[in-house]
Short mmCIF file of N, CA and C in Angstrom, two decimals:
data_model
loop_
_atom_site.label_atom_id
_atom_site.label_comp_id
_atom_site.label_asym_id
_atom_site.label_seq_id
_atom_site.Cartn_x
_atom_site.Cartn_y
_atom_site.Cartn_z
N SER X 1 111.91 68.28 91.52
CA SER X 1 110.52 68.10 91.93
C SER X 1 110.11 68.34 93.61
N TYR X 2 109.65 69.52 94.07
CA TYR X 2 108.82 69.42 95.40
C TYR X 2 106.93 69.08 95.25
N GLY X 3 106.90 68.36 94.33
CA GLY X 3 105.52 68.65 93.90
C GLY X 3 104.84 70.00 94.11
N ILE X 4 103.64 69.84 93.48
CA ILE X 4 102.50 70.76 93.66
C ILE X 4 102.10 71.59 94.62
N LEU X 5 102.37 72.75 94.65
CA LEU X 5 101.23 73.21 95.92
C LEU X 5 100.32 73.98 95.11
N GLN X 6 99.68 73.71 96.61
CA GLN X 6 98.26 74.29 96.41
C GLN X 6 98.06 76.17 96.39
N LYS X 7 97.11 76.13 95.25
CA LYS X 7 96.94 77.81 95.57
C LYS X 7 96.35 78.44 96.33
N PRO X 8 97.27 79.48 97.68
CA PRO X 8 96.59 79.87 99.06
C PRO X 8 95.99 80.29 99.13
N CYS X 9 95.13 80.81 98.11
CA CYS X 9 93.91 81.55 98.27
C CYS X 9 92.40 81.02 96.96
N GLY X 10 91.35 81.56 97.52
CA GLY X 10 90.42 81.43 96.40
C GLY X 10 90.60 82.97 95.38
N CYS X 11 91.76 83.10 94.94
CA CYS X 11 91.89 84.93 94.14
C CYS X 11 92.34 84.13 92.77
N PHE X 12 93.04 85.70 92.55
CA PHE X 12 92.92 85.70 91.25
C PHE X 12 94.74 86.35 91.30
N TYR X 13 95.62 86.22 90.37
CA TYR X 13 96.49 87.12 89.73
C TYR X 13 97.21 88.56 90.11
N THR X 14 97.33 89.28 90.85
CA THR X 14 97.45 90.42 90.24
C THR X 14 98.83 91.15 90.28
N GLN X 15 99.97 90.25 90.59
CA GLN X 15 101.38 90.86 90.52
C GLN X 15 102.07 89.70 89.55
N ASN X 16 103.04 89.69 89.06
CA ASN X 16 103.82 88.48 88.93
C ASN X 16 105.15 88.42 89.55
N PHE X 17 106.16 87.53 89.75
CA PHE X 17 107.31 87.47 90.25
C PHE X 17 108.04 88.15 89.15
N ASN X 18 109.09 88.95 89.89
CA ASN X 18 110.03 89.71 88.76
C ASN X 18 111.05 90.38 89.67
N GLY X 19 112.57 91.01 88.90
CA GLY X 19 113.19 91.20 89.55
C GLY X 19 113.34 91.87 90.79
N ARG X 20 112.07 92.90 91.15
CA ARG X 20 112.13 93.93 92.14
C ARG X 20 110.68 93.22 93.06
N HIS X 21 110.72 92.21 92.32
CA HIS X 21 109.38 91.51 93.31
C HIS X 21 109.34 90.10 93.41
N PHE X 22 110.08 89.85 94.91
CA PHE X 22 110.09 88.23 94.58
C PHE X 22 109.10 87.63 95.20
N GLY X 23 107.88 87.26 94.68
CA GLY X 23 106.59 86.60 95.18
C GLY X 23 105.71 86.98 93.67
N ILE X 24 104.37 86.53 93.89
CA ILE X 24 103.31 87.05 93.59
C ILE X 24 102.04 87.47 94.44
N ASP X 25 101.24 88.27 93.99
CA ASP X 25 100.51 88.52 94.58
C ASP X 25 98.68 88.55 93.95
N LEU X 26 98.21 87.77 94.68
CA LEU X 26 96.92 87.69 94.82
C LEU X 26 95.66 88.12 95.34
N GLN X 27 94.82 88.02 94.75
CA GLN X 27 93.56 89.17 95.08
C GLN X 27 92.64 88.47 95.55
N GLN X 28 91.61 88.92 96.20
CA GLN X 28 90.20 88.36 96.23
C GLN X 28 89.25 89.37 97.17
N ARG X 29 88.03 90.06 96.31
CA ARG X 29 88.09 91.14 96.17
C ARG X 29 87.07 90.90 98.11
N GLY X 30 87.54 92.79 98.63
CA GLY X 30 87.11 92.71 100.05
C GLY X 30 87.90 91.37 101.06
N GLY X 31 88.97 90.47 100.52
CA GLY X 31 89.56 89.20 101.45
C GLY X 31 89.01 88.31 101.31
N GLY X 32 89.55 87.33 102.29
CA GLY X 32 88.95 85.65 102.15
C GLY X 32 90.08 85.26 102.81
N PRO X 33 89.66 83.73 102.92
CA PRO X 33 90.89 83.19 103.90
C PRO X 33 92.09 82.59 103.38
N ASN X 34 93.40 82.59 103.65
CA ASN X 34 94.78 82.17 102.70
C ASN X 34 94.96 80.92 103.61
N PHE X 35 95.38 80.09 102.83
CA PHE X 35 95.34 78.73 103.18
C PHE X 35 96.64 77.97 102.86
N ALA X 36 97.61 77.15 103.48
CA ALA X 36 98.31 76.74 103.48
C ALA X 36 98.74 75.89 102.52
N ALA X 37 99.62 76.15 101.49
CA ALA X 37 100.10 75.91 100.04
C ALA X 37 100.49 73.93 99.98
N GLU X 38 100.91 73.87 101.55
CA GLU X 38 101.28 72.19 101.63
C GLU X 38 101.52 72.36 103.04
N ALA X 39 101.22 70.87 103.60
CA ALA X 39 101.71 70.39 104.76
C ALA X 39 103.27 71.26 105.26
N GLY X 40 102.95 71.29 106.44
CA GLY X 40 104.61 71.77 107.15
C GLY X 40 104.33 72.06 108.07
N THR X 41 105.12 72.56 108.84
CA THR X 41 105.19 73.38 110.44
C THR X 41 105.66 75.02 110.14
N VAL X 42 105.11 75.54 110.62
CA VAL X 42 104.83 77.11 111.12
C VAL X 42 106.34 77.50 111.49
N ILE X 43 107.54 78.23 110.91
CA ILE X 43 108.34 78.72 111.40
C ILE X 43 108.24 80.10 112.04
N ARG X 44 107.60 80.78 111.15
CA ARG X 44 107.10 82.01 111.61
C ARG X 44 105.59 82.97 111.33
N ALA X 45 105.38 84.05 112.33
CA ALA X 45 104.08 84.08 112.99
C ALA X 45 104.09 85.62 113.42
N ASP X 46 104.27 86.77 112.32
CA ASP X 46 104.73 87.53 113.55
C ASP X 46 103.61 88.56 113.38
N TYR X 47 102.92 89.22 114.18
CA TYR X 47 102.32 90.72 114.03
C TYR X 47 103.25 91.59 113.82
N GLY X 48 102.85 92.94 113.11
CA GLY X 48 104.02 94.27 112.97
C GLY X 48 104.56 94.42 111.18
N TRP X 49 105.63 95.15 111.49
CA TRP X 49 105.91 96.03 110.20
C TRP X 49 106.16 94.91 109.37
N ASN X 50 107.16 94.06 110.13
CA ASN X 50 108.43 93.20 109.13
C ASN X 50 108.73 92.86 107.78
N GLY X 51 110.06 94.44 107.68
CA GLY X 51 109.95 94.76 106.69
C GLY X 51 109.26 94.95 105.35
N GLY X 52 107.66 95.15 106.45
CA GLY X 52 107.08 95.52 105.16
C GLY X 52 106.13 94.53 104.78
N TYR X 53 106.85 93.03 104.89
CA TYR X 53 105.81 91.83 105.16
C TYR X 53 104.36 92.37 105.46
N GLY X 54 104.62 93.50 107.08
CA GLY X 54 103.39 92.90 107.70
C GLY X 54 103.02 92.11 108.36
N ASN X 55 101.81 91.45 108.97
CA ASN X 55 101.37 90.43 109.68
C ASN X 55 102.13 89.39 108.53
N VAL X 56 103.21 88.40 108.91
CA VAL X 56 103.29 87.53 107.95
C VAL X 56 103.94 85.80 108.07
N ILE X 57 103.23 84.86 108.16
CA ILE X 57 103.55 83.81 108.14
C ILE X 57 104.60 83.34 107.50
N VAL X 58 105.46 82.13 107.70
CA VAL X 58 106.36 81.26 106.90
C VAL X 58 106.44 79.59 107.39
N ILE X 59 106.09 78.56 106.47
CA ILE X 59 105.81 77.67 106.63
C ILE X 59 106.60 76.70 106.02
N ASP X 60 107.36 75.96 106.95
CA ASP X 60 108.91 75.25 105.99
C ASP X 60 108.53 74.10 105.69
N HIS X 61 108.03 73.09 104.55
CA HIS X 61 107.73 72.14 104.15
C HIS X 61 109.09 71.10 104.38
N GLY X 62 109.52 71.09 104.53
CA GLY X 62 110.95 70.00 104.92
C GLY X 62 111.58 69.83 103.00
N ASN X 63 112.80 69.70 102.82
CA ASN X 63 113.72 69.90 101.54
C ASN X 63 113.66 70.55 100.99
N GLY X 64 113.97 72.06 101.97
CA GLY X 64 114.41 72.89 101.63
C GLY X 64 113.40 74.01 101.21
N LEU X 65 112.40 73.23 101.70
CA LEU X 65 111.13 74.63 100.49
C LEU X 65 110.29 75.13 101.88
N GLN X 66 109.91 76.49 101.42
CA GLN X 66 108.83 77.17 102.37
C GLN X 66 108.35 77.99 101.55
N THR X 67 107.52 77.98 102.29
CA THR X 67 106.31 79.41 101.55
C THR X 67 106.25 80.54 102.50
N LEU X 68 105.82 81.52 102.08
CA LEU X 68 106.17 82.91 102.82
C LEU X 68 104.47 83.62 102.71
N TYR X 69 103.80 83.82 103.45
CA TYR X 69 102.51 84.46 103.24
C TYR X 69 102.49 85.86 104.36
N ALA X 70 102.28 86.90 103.27
CA ALA X 70 102.52 88.63 103.73
C ALA X 70 100.98 89.82 103.67
N HIS X 71 101.10 90.64 104.40
CA HIS X 71 100.23 91.58 104.43
C HIS X 71 98.90 90.82 104.81
N ASN X 72 99.07 89.29 106.32
CA ASN X 72 98.17 89.64 106.44
C ASN X 72 96.93 90.14 107.44
N LYS X 73 95.55 90.12 107.95
CA LYS X 73 95.01 90.87 108.32
C LYS X 73 94.72 90.33 109.93
N VAL X 74 94.59 89.00 110.30
CA VAL X 74 94.55 87.90 111.09
C VAL X 74 95.33 86.91 111.32
N LEU X 75 96.71 86.33 112.00
CA LEU X 75 97.33 84.97 111.82
C LEU X 75 96.39 84.12 112.87
N TYR X 76 95.88 83.07 112.59
CA TYR X 76 95.17 81.57 112.72
C TYR X 76 96.53 80.83 113.56
N VAL X 77 97.57 80.55 113.27
CA VAL X 77 98.62 79.86 113.49
C VAL X 77 99.63 80.31 114.75
N THR X 78 100.39 79.46 115.18
CA THR X 78 101.47 80.35 115.68
C THR X 78 102.85 78.87 115.52
N VAL X 79 103.67 79.89 115.87
CA VAL X 79 105.10 78.59 115.84
C VAL X 79 105.00 77.49 116.36
N GLY X 80 105.97 76.61 115.18
CA GLY X 80 105.66 75.82 116.08
C GLY X 80 104.21 74.60 115.75
N GLU X 81 103.56 75.43 115.00
CA GLU X 81 102.00 74.65 115.37
C GLU X 81 102.49 73.92 113.52
N THR X 82 101.85 72.59 113.48
CA THR X 82 101.51 71.72 112.26
C THR X 82 100.49 72.40 111.88
N VAL X 83 100.75 72.03 110.22
CA VAL X 83 99.38 72.50 109.29
C VAL X 83 99.50 71.54 108.19
N THR X 84 98.22 71.37 107.65
CA THR X 84 97.68 70.34 106.69
C THR X 84 97.87 71.20 105.22
N ARG X 85 98.04 70.54 103.97
CA ARG X 85 97.80 71.22 102.74
C ARG X 85 96.09 71.90 103.11
N GLY X 86 96.40 73.26 102.61
CA GLY X 86 94.44 73.67 102.20
C GLY X 86 93.68 73.89 103.76
N GLN X 87 94.57 74.27 104.67
CA GLN X 87 94.08 74.79 106.36
C GLN X 87 94.22 76.26 106.20
N THR X 88 92.90 76.88 106.74
CA THR X 88 93.48 78.27 106.82
C THR X 88 94.28 78.26 108.11
N ILE X 89 94.99 79.58 107.22
CA ILE X 89 95.92 80.14 108.29
C ILE X 89 95.94 81.34 108.55
N ALA X 90 95.20 82.34 107.36
CA ALA X 90 95.34 84.22 108.17
C ALA X 90 94.09 84.33 107.41
N TRP X 91 93.70 85.36 107.67
CA TRP X 91 92.41 86.34 106.64
C TRP X 91 93.87 87.03 105.59
N MET X 92 93.37 87.44 104.86
CA MET X 92 93.79 88.30 104.00
C MET X 92 93.46 89.45 103.93
N GLY X 93 94.98 90.40 104.21
CA GLY X 93 94.94 92.17 104.51
C GLY X 93 96.10 93.17 103.95
N ASN X 94 96.22 93.67 104.12
CA ASN X 94 96.66 95.02 103.82
C ASN X 94 97.77 96.04 104.72
N THR X 95 98.05 94.70 105.96
CA THR X 95 99.47 94.84 106.46
C THR X 95 100.05 95.49 105.70
N GLY X 96 101.32 95.73 106.54
CA GLY X 96 102.76 96.43 105.90
C GLY X 96 102.85 97.14 104.81
N LEU X 97 104.46 97.20 103.71
CA LEU X 97 104.23 98.00 102.83
C LEU X 97 103.08 97.29 101.49
N VAL X 98 102.02 98.22 101.77
CA VAL X 98 101.17 98.10 100.63
C VAL X 98 101.09 99.10 99.70
N HIS X 99 100.58 99.15 98.43
CA HIS X 99 100.77 100.54 97.41
C HIS X 99 98.89 100.65 97.59
N GLY X 100 98.41 101.57 96.94
CA GLY X 100 97.23 102.09 97.13
C GLY X 100 96.45 100.92 96.62
N PRO X 101 96.00 101.10 95.24
CA PRO X 101 96.02 100.44 94.59
C PRO X 101 96.21 99.00 94.22
N THR X 102 96.93 98.38 95.22
CA THR X 102 96.95 97.46 95.75
C THR X 102 95.89 96.37 96.49
N GLY X 103 96.30 97.33 97.49
CA GLY X 103 94.73 97.03 98.70
C GLY X 103 94.95 95.42 99.20
N ILE X 104 94.05 95.08 99.06
CA ILE X 104 94.19 93.75 100.87
C ILE X 104 94.23 92.34 99.31
N HIS X 105 95.74 92.21 99.53
CA HIS X 105 95.88 90.65 99.01
C HIS X 105 97.39 90.11 99.71
N LEU X 106 97.10 89.38 99.07
CA LEU X 106 98.16 88.52 99.49
C LEU X 106 99.37 88.38 98.90
N HIS X 107 100.80 88.83 99.36
CA HIS X 107 101.88 88.50 98.92
C HIS X 107 102.36 86.88 99.31
N PHE X 108 102.08 85.95 98.26
CA PHE X 108 103.25 84.91 97.86
C PHE X 108 104.71 84.60 97.67
N GLU X 109 105.19 83.85 98.60
CA GLU X 109 106.79 83.86 98.25
C GLU X 109 106.78 82.28 98.02
N VAL X 110 107.42 81.49 97.24
CA VAL X 110 107.92 80.28 97.65
C VAL X 110 109.78 80.42 97.79
N HIS X 111 110.82 79.75 98.78
CA HIS X 111 111.57 79.81 98.94
C HIS X 111 112.26 78.10 98.57
N VAL X 112 113.47 78.20 98.23
CA VAL X 112 114.24 76.73 98.05
C VAL X 112 115.68 77.12 98.36
N ASN X 113 115.33 76.33 99.35
CA ASN X 113 117.26 76.37 99.59
C ASN X 113 117.49 77.95 100.22
N GLY X 114 116.26 78.73 100.74
CA GLY X 114 116.68 80.06 101.08
C GLY X 114 116.92 81.07 100.15
N VAL X 115 116.28 80.43 98.76
CA VAL X 115 116.39 81.30 97.36
C VAL X 115 114.82 81.12 96.91
N LYS X 116 115.04 82.71 96.98
CA LYS X 116 113.43 83.27 96.45
C LYS X 116 112.96 82.38 94.46
N ARG X 117 112.14 81.37 95.14
CA ARG X 117 111.85 81.36 93.64
C ARG X 117 110.34 81.41 92.97
N ASN X 118 110.15 81.76 91.65
CA ASN X 118 108.78 81.84 91.19
C ASN X 118 107.95 80.80 91.36
N PRO X 119 106.60 81.57 92.33
CA PRO X 119 105.72 80.74 92.78
C PRO X 119 105.05 80.06 91.80
N SER X 120 104.81 80.75 90.89
CA SER X 120 103.62 80.56 89.57
C SER X 120 104.16 79.14 89.25
N ILE X 121 105.30 79.05 89.13
CA ILE X 121 106.03 77.24 88.90
C ILE X 121 105.61 76.16 89.48
N TYR X 122 105.66 76.53 90.69
CA TYR X 122 104.85 75.37 91.91
C TYR X 122 103.30 75.50 92.09
N ILE X 123 103.11 76.59 91.72
CA ILE X 123 101.30 76.14 92.05
C ILE X 123 100.21 75.43 90.74
N GLN X 124 99.26 74.89 91.93
CA GLN X 124 98.49 74.57 90.93
C GLN X 124 97.47 75.07 89.94
N ASP X 125 96.81 75.03 88.64
CA ASP X 125 96.00 75.61 88.64
C ASP X 125 95.02 75.44 88.85
#
């Protein structure tokens, strides 16, 4: 067990992890801040399309655990920065490949040793 991750926003679930969707979608009406689910080092903070992720952040938490935050409107961190659990890292947005009805939301992924795992297992409710 890698410990329990903090929920990365003050939001509700709109789409779960499945065979075609390798993360969970979390939504907050009108958007809001996205938080680091755990302390770590920012290894990616890119603006642009990024394969549909839009403006994307990846944090390395050590022990093979990484978290990914996609579709952000604004990024507040840069590569190499150390973040604390619960720190505001971005503002929720709808950049990249976002289907109309999903609108502004956070696509959140958990990678364990390079494998995309179901984030719901790791998030503290």
